Amino acid sequence: MASASVGEEEHNNNNKLILYSYWRSSCSFRLRIALNVKGLKYEYRAVNLLKGEQTHPEFLQLNPIGFVPVLVDGPAVIFDSFAIIMFLEDKYPQHPLLPTDIHKRAINFQAASIVSSSIQPLHNLNLLQKYIEEKVGPDEKLPWVQGVIRKGFTALEKLLKEHSGRYATGDEIFMADIFLAPQLHSAYKRFNIPMNCTSF
């Protein structure tokens, strides 16, 4: 039997990873993918955003901004999915989430940034309910989300066009895929955007 890697040994010796998550959150979804790609076991603790559990004092002690996901790894408490994924990449090097090629790494960072900065925050629950629905009107929610997603996907398509293989940046699963998969799922299942080039 093959010996465990350094990262796997550290994981076995430390406290179990604890993930605070909400099933429909794309930020949490991408982190669950990363944990599973790396083969890391974790305890799942649900935070129901619709019931406002992210505003409970106990949760705000973990993440003062009140968002999921949050990862607890022994004494380390990390929030923000991008930061958590980079933490996992540094501490648990098995099944790398970034390619060794520096250009492809940059493409992965750019794809992840487009999703996490220019698409997902512009259609999160708080924005849609407290601003778009209340201040603009409930009928404007879907057109707003669809416009945001189409703009982001158009940029992603141009970015990845010359680098894709079986997956976004080649024939292995890397960070770009981990950020893209939940956003694609959300676009198709929640916001009725067909997944073909002409829809953007």
PDB file of C-alpha atoms in Angstrom, residues 149 153 183-185 187-188 193-197 199-200:
ATOM      1  CA  ILE A 149     -24.078  35.870 -15.689  1.00  0.00           C
ATOM      2  CA  PHE A 153     -19.621  33.865 -19.140  1.00  0.00           C
ATOM      3  CA  GLN A 183     -21.727  28.770 -11.401  1.00  0.00           C
ATOM      4  CA  LEU A 184     -22.762  26.790 -14.482  1.00  0.00           C
ATOM      5  CA  HIS A 185     -25.123  24.688 -12.372  1.00  0.00           C
ATOM      6  CA  ALA A 187     -27.040  29.546 -14.157  1.00  0.00           C
ATOM      7  CA  TYR A 188     -28.837  26.600 -15.716  1.00  0.00           C
ATOM      8  CA  ILE A 193     -29.802  30.245 -18.873  1.00  0.00           C
ATOM      9  CA  PRO A 194     -29.222  27.590 -21.565  1.00  0.00           C
ATOM     10  CA  MET A 195     -25.634  26.420 -21.652  1.00  0.00           C
ATOM     11  CA  ASN A 196     -24.649  27.047 -25.246  1.00  0.00           C
ATOM     12  CA  CYS A 197     -22.521  29.700 -26.901  1.00  0.00           C
ATOM     13  CA  SER A 199     -27.106  32.139 -25.209  1.00  0.00           C
ATOM     14  CA  PHE A 200     -24.386  34.593 -24.141  1.00  0.00           C
TER      15      PHE A 200
END
